[in-house]
Tab-separated table of C-alpha atoms and ligand atoms in Angstrom:
chain	number	residue	atom	x	y	z
A	5	MET	CA	7.526	-54.501	-8.910
A	6	LYS	CA	7.364	-51.986	-11.731
A	7	ASN	CA	3.807	-51.008	-10.807
A	8	ARG	CA	4.873	-50.513	-7.228
A	9	ARG	CA	7.701	-48.207	-8.323
A	10	ILE	CA	5.306	-46.217	-10.497
A	11	SER	CA	2.903	-45.805	-7.602
A	12	ILE	CA	5.742	-44.630	-5.327
A	13	VAL	CA	6.734	-42.055	-7.951
A	14	LEU	CA	3.101	-40.976	-8.346
A	15	PHE	CA	2.696	-40.716	-4.595
A	16	ALA	CA	5.870	-38.588	-4.311
A	17	LEU	CA	4.573	-36.387	-7.129
A	18	PHE	CA	1.226	-36.037	-5.370
A	19	VAL	CA	2.960	-35.028	-2.106
A	20	LEU	CA	5.074	-32.505	-4.018
A	21	ILE	CA	2.099	-30.978	-5.825
A	22	PHE	CA	-0.049	-31.000	-2.702
A	23	ASN	CA	2.636	-29.193	-0.718
A	24	ALA	CA	3.345	-26.675	-3.449
A	25	LYS	CA	-0.336	-25.997	-3.899
A	26	ALA	CA	-1.348	-25.600	-0.267
A	27	GLN	CA	-3.679	-22.651	0.369
A	28	THR	CA	-5.001	-22.022	-3.122
A	29	THR	CA	-8.657	-21.455	-2.248
A	30	GLN	CA	-9.543	-18.023	-3.559
A	31	ASN	CA	-12.788	-16.222	-3.103
A	32	LYS	CA	-12.972	-13.469	-5.729
A	33	ASP	CA	-15.681	-10.866	-5.438
A	34	PRO	CA	-17.067	-10.239	-8.963
A	35	GLN	CA	-17.531	-6.563	-8.093
A	36	ILE	CA	-13.820	-6.154	-7.256
A	37	VAL	CA	-12.936	-8.115	-10.421
A	38	GLN	CA	-14.993	-5.526	-12.323
A	39	MET	CA	-13.222	-2.593	-10.603
A	40	VAL	CA	-9.816	-4.117	-11.368
A	41	GLU	CA	-10.838	-4.483	-15.042
A	42	GLU	CA	-11.746	-0.796	-15.209
A	43	VAL	CA	-8.187	0.406	-14.473
A	44	SER	CA	-6.923	1.655	-17.845
A	45	ASN	CA	-3.299	1.765	-18.970
A	46	GLN	CA	-4.214	4.465	-21.525
A	47	ASN	CA	-5.674	6.645	-18.777
A	48	LEU	CA	-2.551	6.135	-16.685
A	49	GLU	CA	-0.331	7.173	-19.580
A	50	SER	CA	-2.331	10.325	-20.289
A	51	LEU	CA	-2.322	11.256	-16.584
A	52	VAL	CA	1.480	10.892	-16.426
A	53	ARG	CA	1.955	12.869	-19.662
A	54	LYS	CA	-0.353	15.637	-18.430
A	55	LEU	CA	1.645	15.934	-15.177
A	56	VAL	CA	4.901	16.070	-17.188
A	57	SER	CA	3.440	18.866	-19.351
A	58	PHE	CA	3.680	21.392	-16.470
A	59	ASN	CA	7.446	21.574	-17.238
A	60	THR	CA	8.341	21.549	-13.550
A	61	ARG	CA	6.321	20.667	-10.463
A	62	HIS	CA	9.069	21.794	-8.124
A	63	THR	CA	7.546	22.647	-4.735
A	64	LEU	CA	8.940	26.219	-4.841
A	65	SER	CA	8.166	26.831	-8.545
A	66	ASP	CA	5.714	29.316	-10.095
A	67	THR	CA	2.192	29.318	-8.642
A	68	LEU	CA	0.615	31.905	-10.969
A	69	ASN	CA	1.335	30.702	-14.507
A	70	LYS	CA	-1.682	28.908	-16.025
A	71	THR	CA	0.259	26.137	-17.764
A	72	THR	CA	3.589	25.591	-15.983
A	73	GLY	CA	4.781	25.235	-12.412
A	74	ILE	CA	3.384	23.745	-9.217
A	75	GLY	CA	0.359	26.083	-9.105
A	76	SER	CA	-1.058	24.917	-12.430
A	77	ALA	CA	-0.202	21.287	-11.560
A	78	ARG	CA	-2.115	21.291	-8.267
A	79	ASN	CA	-5.083	23.106	-9.808
A	80	TRP	CA	-5.263	20.491	-12.546
A	81	ILE	CA	-5.109	17.589	-10.034
A	82	LYS	CA	-7.964	19.204	-8.082
A	83	THR	CA	-10.021	19.652	-11.268
A	84	GLU	CA	-9.392	16.028	-12.179
A	85	PHE	CA	-10.639	14.827	-8.752
A	86	GLU	CA	-13.686	17.110	-9.193
A	87	ARG	CA	-14.429	15.450	-12.518
A	88	TYR	CA	-14.587	12.071	-10.738
A	89	ALA	CA	-16.739	13.631	-7.990
A	90	LYS	CA	-19.498	14.204	-10.554
A	91	ASN	CA	-19.643	10.457	-11.268
A	92	SER	CA	-19.743	9.685	-7.527
A	93	GLY	CA	-23.139	11.345	-7.143
A	94	GLY	CA	-21.472	14.177	-5.250
A	95	ARG	CA	-20.145	11.871	-2.518
A	96	LEU	CA	-16.435	12.448	-3.285
A	97	LYS	CA	-15.238	15.546	-1.396
A	98	VAL	CA	-12.286	17.365	-2.990
A	99	SER	CA	-10.080	19.920	-1.245
A	100	PHE	CA	-6.669	21.516	-0.893
A	101	ASP	CA	-4.947	20.777	2.397
A	102	SER	CA	-3.053	24.101	2.592
A	103	PHE	CA	-0.416	25.100	5.104
A	104	VAL	CA	2.462	27.537	5.514
A	105	GLN	CA	5.843	25.866	5.363
A	106	PRO	CA	8.501	28.010	7.088
A	107	ALA	CA	11.990	28.364	5.574
A	108	ASP	CA	14.180	25.506	6.804
A	109	GLY	CA	17.646	26.822	5.862
A	110	ARG	CA	18.035	23.708	3.764
A	111	ARG	CA	15.635	22.891	0.938
A	112	VAL	CA	12.963	25.547	1.558
A	113	SER	CA	14.565	28.961	1.021
A	114	GLN	CA	11.595	31.084	2.129
A	115	GLU	CA	8.224	30.736	3.817
A	116	THR	CA	5.879	29.191	1.257
A	117	VAL	CA	2.207	28.208	1.094
A	118	LEU	CA	2.071	24.511	0.185
A	119	LYS	CA	-0.980	22.491	-0.839
A	120	ASN	CA	-1.657	18.759	-0.735
A	121	VAL	CA	-4.581	17.798	-2.971
A	122	MET	CA	-7.118	15.458	-1.377
A	123	ALA	CA	-10.308	13.602	-2.232
A	124	VAL	CA	-12.365	11.751	0.380
A	125	LEU	CA	-15.057	9.159	-0.341
A	126	PRO	CA	-17.017	8.744	2.922
A	127	GLY	CA	-17.996	5.221	3.962
A	128	THR	CA	-21.656	4.195	4.089
A	129	ASP	CA	-21.418	2.715	7.632
A	130	THR	CA	-21.383	5.709	9.989
A	131	THR	CA	-20.100	3.546	12.876
A	132	ASP	CA	-17.067	2.588	10.783
A	133	LYS	CA	-14.353	5.223	11.264
A	134	ARG	CA	-11.632	3.434	9.294
A	135	LEU	CA	-9.708	5.574	6.778
A	136	ILE	CA	-7.981	3.687	3.978
A	137	MET	CA	-5.551	5.989	2.227
A	138	ILE	CA	-3.545	5.981	-0.992
A	139	SER	CA	-0.895	8.571	-1.869
A	140	GLY	CA	1.730	9.717	-4.332
A	141	HIS	CA	3.688	12.983	-4.455
A	142	TYR	CA	3.135	15.455	-7.277
A	143	ASP	CA	6.249	17.602	-6.806
A	144	SER	CA	9.325	16.906	-8.970
A	145	ARG	CA	12.998	17.880	-9.152
A	146	VAL	CA	16.178	17.776	-11.248
A	147	THR	CA	19.786	17.189	-10.144
A	148	ASP	CA	19.939	20.416	-8.116
A	149	VAL	CA	17.111	20.133	-5.595
A	150	MET	CA	16.825	23.963	-5.480
A	151	ASN	CA	16.432	24.377	-9.262
A	152	ILE	CA	12.856	25.666	-9.742
A	153	LYS	CA	13.012	26.537	-13.471
A	154	ASP	CA	14.392	23.682	-15.567
A	155	PHE	CA	12.393	20.847	-17.110
A	156	ALA	CA	11.694	18.382	-14.278
A	157	PRO	CA	9.347	15.817	-15.842
A	158	GLY	CA	9.245	13.486	-12.815
A	159	ALA	CA	7.313	10.948	-14.886
A	160	ASN	CA	8.205	7.991	-12.689
A	161	ASP	CA	9.110	10.005	-9.561
A	162	ASP	CA	6.333	10.503	-8.930
A	163	ALA	CA	3.759	11.235	-11.634
A	164	SER	CA	3.399	7.431	-11.724
A	165	GLY	CA	2.264	7.398	-8.075
A	166	VAL	CA	-0.124	10.328	-8.588
A	167	ALA	CA	-1.551	8.638	-11.690
A	168	ALA	CA	-2.161	5.480	-9.593
A	169	VAL	CA	-3.970	7.645	-7.004
A	170	LEU	CA	-6.106	9.418	-9.632
A	171	GLU	CA	-7.016	6.308	-11.591
A	172	SER	CA	-7.901	4.405	-8.383
A	173	CYS	CA	-10.077	7.345	-7.373
A	174	ARG	CA	-11.806	7.508	-10.752
A	175	VAL	CA	-12.827	3.848	-10.523
A	176	LEU	CA	-13.479	3.445	-6.785
A	177	SER	CA	-15.509	6.641	-6.320
A	178	LYS	CA	-18.320	5.187	-8.452
A	179	TYR	CA	-18.837	2.410	-5.866
A	180	GLN	CA	-19.863	2.291	-2.179
A	181	PHE	CA	-17.808	1.018	0.754
A	182	ASN	CA	-18.278	0.578	4.514
A	183	ALA	CA	-15.034	2.415	5.313
A	184	THR	CA	-13.822	5.807	4.059
A	185	LEU	CA	-11.324	6.053	1.200
A	186	VAL	CA	-8.825	8.923	1.049
A	187	PHE	CA	-6.868	9.830	-2.099
A	188	ILE	CA	-3.888	12.183	-1.727
A	189	ALA	CA	-1.364	13.925	-3.958
A	190	PHE	CA	1.349	15.151	-1.575
A	191	VAL	CA	3.503	18.238	-2.096
A	192	GLY	CA	7.035	18.921	-0.780
A	193	GLU	CA	8.289	15.323	-0.782
A	194	GLU	CA	11.576	16.157	-2.497
A	195	GLN	CA	12.156	19.167	-0.199
A	196	GLY	CA	11.780	17.067	2.982
A	197	LEU	CA	8.482	15.103	3.133
A	198	TYR	CA	6.711	18.328	4.105
A	199	GLY	CA	3.221	17.635	2.734
A	200	ALA	CA	3.018	14.205	4.357
A	201	THR	CA	4.496	15.478	7.627
A	202	HIS	CA	1.813	18.168	7.775
A	203	LEU	CA	-1.073	15.785	7.048
A	204	ALA	CA	0.212	13.039	9.383
A	205	LYS	CA	0.381	15.528	12.268
A	206	LYS	CA	-3.104	16.835	11.465
A	207	ALA	CA	-4.418	13.236	11.352
A	208	LYS	CA	-2.875	12.542	14.759
A	209	ASP	CA	-4.122	15.811	16.310
A	210	GLU	CA	-7.657	15.283	14.989
A	211	GLY	CA	-7.798	11.605	15.973
A	212	TRP	CA	-8.215	10.192	12.449
A	213	LYS	CA	-8.433	6.376	12.392
A	214	VAL	CA	-5.860	5.919	9.638
A	215	HIS	CA	-6.097	2.204	9.075
A	216	LEU	CA	-3.639	1.929	6.232
A	217	LEU	CA	-1.658	4.297	4.012
A	218	LEU	CA	-0.451	2.878	0.696
A	219	ASN	CA	2.247	5.297	-0.432
A	220	ASN	CA	3.112	4.916	-4.114
A	221	ASP	CA	6.456	6.413	-5.075
A	222	ILE	CA	8.278	5.318	-8.273
A	223	VAL	CA	5.881	2.661	-9.507
A	224	GLY	CA	5.990	2.903	-13.309
A	225	ASN	CA	9.224	1.449	-14.586
A	226	SER	CA	9.929	-2.223	-15.278
A	227	TYR	CA	13.445	-1.901	-16.705
A	228	SER	CA	16.767	-0.862	-15.218
A	229	SER	CA	19.449	0.261	-17.694
A	230	GLU	CA	22.112	-0.333	-15.033
A	231	THR	CA	21.425	-4.057	-14.613
A	232	ASN	CA	19.611	-4.648	-17.909
A	233	ILE	CA	16.924	-6.452	-15.907
A	234	ARG	CA	13.432	-6.289	-17.324
A	235	ASP	CA	10.778	-7.462	-14.870
A	236	ASN	CA	7.144	-6.478	-15.284
A	237	ARG	CA	5.851	-8.924	-12.647
A	238	SER	CA	7.485	-7.874	-9.384
A	239	VAL	CA	6.662	-4.993	-7.077
A	240	ARG	CA	8.025	-4.197	-3.623
A	241	ILE	CA	6.122	-3.404	-0.451
A	242	PHE	CA	8.428	-1.829	2.126
A	243	SER	CA	7.228	-2.331	5.691
A	244	GLU	CA	8.878	-1.849	9.048
A	245	GLY	CA	8.675	-4.568	11.711
A	246	VAL	CA	8.539	-2.249	14.712
A	247	SER	CA	6.671	1.045	14.833
A	248	PRO	CA	8.831	4.059	15.746
A	249	ALA	CA	5.899	5.068	17.992
A	250	GLU	CA	6.149	1.833	20.022
A	251	THR	CA	5.687	2.368	23.780
A	252	LYS	CA	7.732	0.647	26.523
A	253	GLU	CA	4.769	-1.632	27.305
A	254	GLN	CA	4.425	-2.583	23.644
A	255	ALA	CA	8.159	-3.302	23.462
A	256	ALA	CA	7.940	-5.541	26.558
A	257	LEU	CA	5.046	-7.458	24.943
A	258	ARG	CA	7.067	-7.825	21.743
A	259	TYR	CA	10.093	-9.232	23.589
A	260	SER	CA	7.982	-11.770	25.472
A	261	THR	CA	5.908	-12.933	22.494
A	262	GLY	CA	8.483	-12.864	19.675
A	263	TYR	CA	6.253	-10.524	17.648
A	264	ASP	CA	9.259	-8.710	16.101
A	265	ASN	CA	7.990	-9.568	12.645
A	266	ASP	CA	4.328	-8.870	13.338
A	267	GLY	CA	4.016	-5.093	13.609
A	268	THR	CA	0.986	-3.523	11.938
A	269	ALA	CA	2.881	-2.391	8.820
A	270	ARG	CA	4.160	-5.904	8.237
A	271	GLN	CA	0.704	-7.388	8.782
A	272	ALA	CA	-0.632	-4.902	6.259
A	273	ALA	CA	2.104	-5.898	3.780
A	274	ARG	CA	1.057	-9.572	4.088
A	275	TYR	CA	-2.561	-8.532	3.580
A	276	ILE	CA	-1.658	-6.548	0.441
A	277	LYS	CA	0.283	-9.515	-0.969
A	278	GLU	CA	-2.613	-11.892	-0.420
A	279	ILE	CA	-5.314	-9.630	-1.841
A	280	ALA	CA	-3.335	-8.186	-4.770
A	281	GLU	CA	-2.141	-11.623	-5.900
A	282	ARG	CA	-5.762	-12.814	-5.632
A	283	TYR	CA	-7.030	-10.120	-8.005
A	284	VAL	CA	-4.082	-9.188	-10.256
A	285	ASP	CA	-2.690	-11.777	-12.645
A	286	GLN	CA	1.055	-12.037	-13.322
A	287	LEU	CA	1.978	-10.043	-10.228
A	288	ASP	CA	4.463	-11.079	-7.519
A	289	VAL	CA	4.337	-8.891	-4.444
A	290	LYS	CA	7.751	-8.890	-2.739
A	291	LEU	CA	7.748	-8.162	0.983
A	292	ILE	CA	10.773	-6.038	1.828
A	293	TYR	CA	11.409	-6.025	5.561
A	294	ARG	CA	12.644	-2.483	5.957
A	295	ARG	CA	11.148	0.980	6.091
A	296	ASP	CA	12.662	2.234	2.843
A	297	ARG	CA	15.640	1.966	0.500
A	298	PHE	CA	19.114	3.204	1.507
A	299	LEU	CA	19.659	6.975	1.048
A	300	ARG	CA	15.981	7.491	0.291
A	301	GLY	CA	12.857	8.467	2.195
A	302	GLY	CA	9.164	8.612	1.458
A	303	ASP	CA	5.793	9.980	2.526
A	304	HIS	CA	4.786	6.819	4.441
A	305	THR	CA	7.464	7.584	7.069
A	306	PRO	CA	5.809	10.651	8.719
A	307	PHE	CA	2.644	8.543	9.068
A	308	SER	CA	4.427	5.617	10.711
A	309	ALA	CA	6.250	8.112	12.980
A	310	GLN	CA	2.786	9.173	14.235
A	311	GLY	CA	1.928	5.538	14.981
A	312	PHE	CA	-0.184	4.858	11.865
A	313	THR	CA	0.125	1.806	9.629
A	314	ALA	CA	1.878	2.899	6.442
A	315	VAL	CA	3.814	1.097	3.725
A	316	ARG	CA	5.716	2.079	0.595
A	317	VAL	CA	4.916	0.628	-2.837
A	318	THR	CA	7.860	0.822	-5.289
A	319	GLU	CA	8.931	-0.911	-8.511
A	320	MET	CA	11.428	-3.782	-8.296
A	321	ASN	CA	14.297	-2.491	-10.456
A	322	GLU	CA	14.903	1.231	-10.233
A	323	ASP	CA	16.723	3.150	-12.953
A	324	PHE	CA	18.744	5.788	-11.108
A	325	ASP	CA	19.875	7.395	-14.401
A	326	LYS	CA	16.285	8.518	-14.821
A	327	GLN	CA	15.499	9.795	-11.308
A	328	HIS	CA	16.375	13.278	-9.978
A	329	GLN	CA	18.412	13.987	-13.131
A	330	ASN	CA	18.718	16.948	-15.466
A	331	VAL	CA	17.202	15.904	-18.787
A	332	ARG	CA	20.206	15.550	-21.091
A	333	VAL	CA	22.099	13.267	-23.460
A	334	GLU	CA	25.622	12.357	-22.330
A	335	ASN	CA	27.875	10.032	-24.357
A	336	GLY	CA	24.839	9.041	-26.381
A	337	LYS	CA	22.850	8.117	-23.260
A	338	GLN	CA	19.560	9.755	-22.310
A	339	TYR	CA	19.212	10.900	-18.696
A	340	GLY	CA	16.090	12.266	-17.034
A	341	ASP	CA	12.705	11.080	-15.794
A	342	LEU	CA	10.825	11.061	-19.115
A	343	PRO	CA	7.391	9.521	-19.756
A	344	GLU	CA	8.632	7.326	-22.638
A	345	PHE	CA	10.654	5.204	-20.191
A	346	LEU	CA	7.573	4.080	-18.256
A	347	ASP	CA	5.809	0.762	-18.746
A	348	TYR	CA	2.109	1.627	-18.536
A	349	ILE	CA	0.971	-2.002	-18.436
A	350	TYR	CA	3.184	-2.430	-15.380
A	351	LEU	CA	1.789	0.767	-13.839
A	352	GLN	CA	-1.692	-0.642	-14.483
A	353	LYS	CA	-0.794	-3.753	-12.439
A	354	VAL	CA	0.537	-1.656	-9.555
A	355	THR	CA	-2.611	0.499	-9.643
A	356	ARG	CA	-4.703	-2.672	-9.553
A	357	LEU	CA	-2.702	-3.828	-6.509
A	358	ASN	CA	-3.675	-0.639	-4.671
A	359	LEU	CA	-7.259	-0.659	-5.871
A	360	SER	CA	-7.989	-4.309	-5.020
A	361	THR	CA	-6.447	-3.929	-1.551
A	362	MET	CA	-8.441	-0.770	-0.826
A	363	ALA	CA	-11.694	-2.237	-2.153
A	364	ASN	CA	-11.399	-5.526	-0.245
A	365	LEU	CA	-10.498	-3.772	2.988
A	366	ALA	CA	-13.120	-1.015	2.683
A	367	LEU	CA	-15.848	-3.559	1.862
A	368	SER	CA	-14.916	-5.710	4.878
A	369	VAL	CA	-16.432	-5.308	8.321
A	370	GLN	CA	-14.141	-4.061	11.085
A	371	GLU	CA	-11.542	-6.295	12.722
A	372	PRO	CA	-12.262	-8.333	15.885
A	373	GLU	CA	-11.468	-6.641	19.191
A	374	ASN	CA	-9.620	-7.781	22.284
A	375	VAL	CA	-8.000	-10.764	20.537
A	376	LYS	CA	-6.360	-12.999	23.182
A	377	ILE	CA	-4.202	-16.096	23.258
A	378	ILE	CA	-4.876	-17.997	26.486
A	379	THR	CA	-1.643	-18.669	28.346
A	380	GLY	CA	-3.123	-19.658	31.737
A	381	GLY	CA	-1.672	-23.179	31.716
A	382	LEU	CA	0.921	-25.418	30.094
A	383	THR	CA	-0.649	-27.214	27.136
A	384	ASN	CA	0.265	-28.312	23.628
A	385	LYS	CA	-2.931	-26.790	22.264
A	386	THR	CA	-3.768	-23.190	21.398
A	387	GLN	CA	-6.859	-21.372	22.603
A	388	LEU	CA	-7.798	-18.016	21.083
A	389	LYS	CA	-10.673	-15.727	22.114
A	390	TRP	CA	-11.930	-12.410	20.807
A	391	ASP	CA	-14.853	-9.995	20.835
A	392	LYS	CA	-16.939	-9.154	17.795
A	393	PRO	CA	-16.080	-5.933	15.930
A	394	LYS	CA	-17.821	-2.594	16.268
A	395	GLY	CA	-20.431	-1.830	13.616
A	396	LYS	CA	-21.653	-4.427	11.129
A	397	GLU	CA	-21.660	-8.092	12.211
A	398	PRO	CA	-19.139	-10.328	10.461
A	399	PHE	CA	-20.166	-13.592	8.817
A	400	GLY	CA	-17.326	-15.249	10.752
A	401	TYR	CA	-13.584	-15.113	11.334
A	402	TYR	CA	-10.387	-16.526	9.951
A	403	VAL	CA	-7.803	-17.769	12.411
A	404	LEU	CA	-4.451	-17.445	10.656
A	405	MET	CA	-1.478	-19.586	11.482
A	406	ARG	CA	2.138	-19.858	10.404
A	407	GLU	CA	5.454	-21.217	11.594
A	408	THR	CA	7.519	-18.597	13.415
A	409	THR	CA	10.033	-18.466	10.524
A	410	ASN	CA	7.458	-18.194	7.732
A	411	PRO	CA	7.018	-14.720	6.184
A	412	VAL	CA	3.381	-15.312	5.172
A	413	TRP	CA	0.375	-17.037	6.739
A	414	GLU	CA	0.147	-20.754	5.959
A	415	ARG	CA	-3.398	-21.576	7.053
A	416	LYS	CA	-6.698	-19.737	7.247
A	417	ILE	CA	-9.174	-21.585	9.431
A	418	PHE	CA	-12.790	-20.424	9.247
A	419	VAL	CA	-14.513	-20.077	12.629
A	420	LYS	CA	-18.119	-19.058	13.196
A	421	GLY	CA	-18.002	-18.194	16.904
A	422	ASN	CA	-15.740	-15.995	19.038
A	423	GLU	CA	-13.109	-18.533	19.996
A	424	ALA	CA	-10.984	-21.323	18.606
A	425	LEU	CA	-9.163	-24.302	20.078
A	426	LEU	CA	-6.423	-25.654	17.827
A	427	GLY	CA	-4.430	-28.847	18.167
A	428	TYR	CA	-1.157	-27.005	17.624
A	429	SER	CA	1.109	-25.633	20.324
A	430	LYS	CA	1.064	-21.867	20.813
A	431	ASP	CA	4.795	-22.150	21.505
A	432	ASN	CA	5.549	-23.294	17.952
A	433	TYR	CA	3.391	-21.058	15.740
A	434	LEU	CA	2.245	-17.484	15.270
A	435	PHE	CA	-1.480	-16.702	15.123
A	436	GLY	CA	-3.763	-13.898	13.994
A	437	VAL	CA	-7.517	-13.334	13.676
A	438	GLN	CA	-9.451	-11.357	11.059
A	439	SER	CA	-13.180	-10.813	10.416
A	440	VAL	CA	-14.754	-11.952	7.171
A	441	ASP	CA	-18.144	-10.899	5.770
A	442	ASN	CA	-20.469	-13.035	3.649
A	443	GLY	CA	-18.842	-11.677	0.468
A	444	GLY	CA	-15.438	-13.016	1.551
A	445	HIS	CA	-13.878	-9.603	2.285
A	446	GLU	CA	-11.331	-9.812	5.092
A	447	SER	CA	-10.480	-7.168	7.694
A	448	LEU	CA	-6.906	-6.462	8.695
A	449	ILE	CA	-5.307	-9.068	10.955
A	450	MET	CA	-5.182	-8.711	14.730
A	451	ILE	CA	-2.373	-10.390	16.652
A	452	PRO	CA	-3.436	-11.940	19.976
A	453	LYS	CA	-2.215	-10.631	23.298
A	454	PRO	CA	-1.393	-13.206	25.980
A	455	ALA	CA	-4.077	-13.471	28.684
A	456	ASN	CA	-4.787	-15.811	31.593
A	457	LYS	CA	-8.334	-16.685	30.537
B	501	ZN	ZN1	9.616	10.233	-5.005
């Protein structure tokens, strides 16, 4: 009797553990493990402190002084990218993306030449047009958004994001990828997302295949003085469910399929969570199902407005006494966005999140095309079909599956051919298909469109 009870308890325990541990198979690429290792918290700290040293990086500040103001800041960022270009064997292409921003009667008082700073590492597969982008904004501000003189350190907002961009570039540009990597320090964010708006429009006009933009804004702080919460494990990925560029036909498809939660930004967010948690220890990626925080905007938004896949990466617990504040002490309390308030080990984790996602995606082959779910007849099974990707051949595919209420994929089923027949009803689950190469690198996930055959 006692033995029987013990075995029931053991069985229950087994069921519990089995359920909790479903989907733990992880295929780590030693080369990506190496890249992740190379991200240095000391480098990140010195990058942030260097950006703070320009006194202000206000978009309308001095462009001529050699050591202070936005001009010296952007020149230094360009020089830093050029330093990495030397170690890339000349493959990394560095440039200013310059444009004239007219006065807007709001936060830009007069016509001004603005410059994003960019570095592009071309992919090795010339048939692969995917661009995988990472950004932060290098401009800063104090309480008065028009104040162009006072000390505006912007250590967290957003020297932290620019440091993540630079450090990712330093490491990644030494390696080779199928797809093209793009590293950007945006200008004009605080004045109205002007740098990102300019580049997003240019990308649309020139037909760039922007596959994913990871926009890093406020990613260096693990403590909030307001709530007294210290959390160096969690990071948020903001993603919208429905693209603002959705057409009527796409909306009709969404209504009929229940794909409200399966827009490209949200798929990308799931992808980031899976890959970053595979490669970065002690990191919990929180999927936030909205475009951005209340009262705030970011440089991913102009890209999603143009129909590109773009998400925002931001720390879990923001300290609003540090952001957009004049640097001052009031009632014994320090205000202002100073570098000593950042947690550089945390920033290292967030940088590793970006870097591992970019590396895995850029090393993958392209995603399958024409992915279909066959809805020609009433059946309790699910049939999926697809065409192979352009460019390099995949090793195979993963069919992904989850319950309609589950935020993340539950199963990854490896398939060698170009179709799958599953013993689960298409009415009760959501499905996706991604390519996988022989190194285990996955493409982004394609959601099937209903088709008769
Ligand atoms: Zn910002």
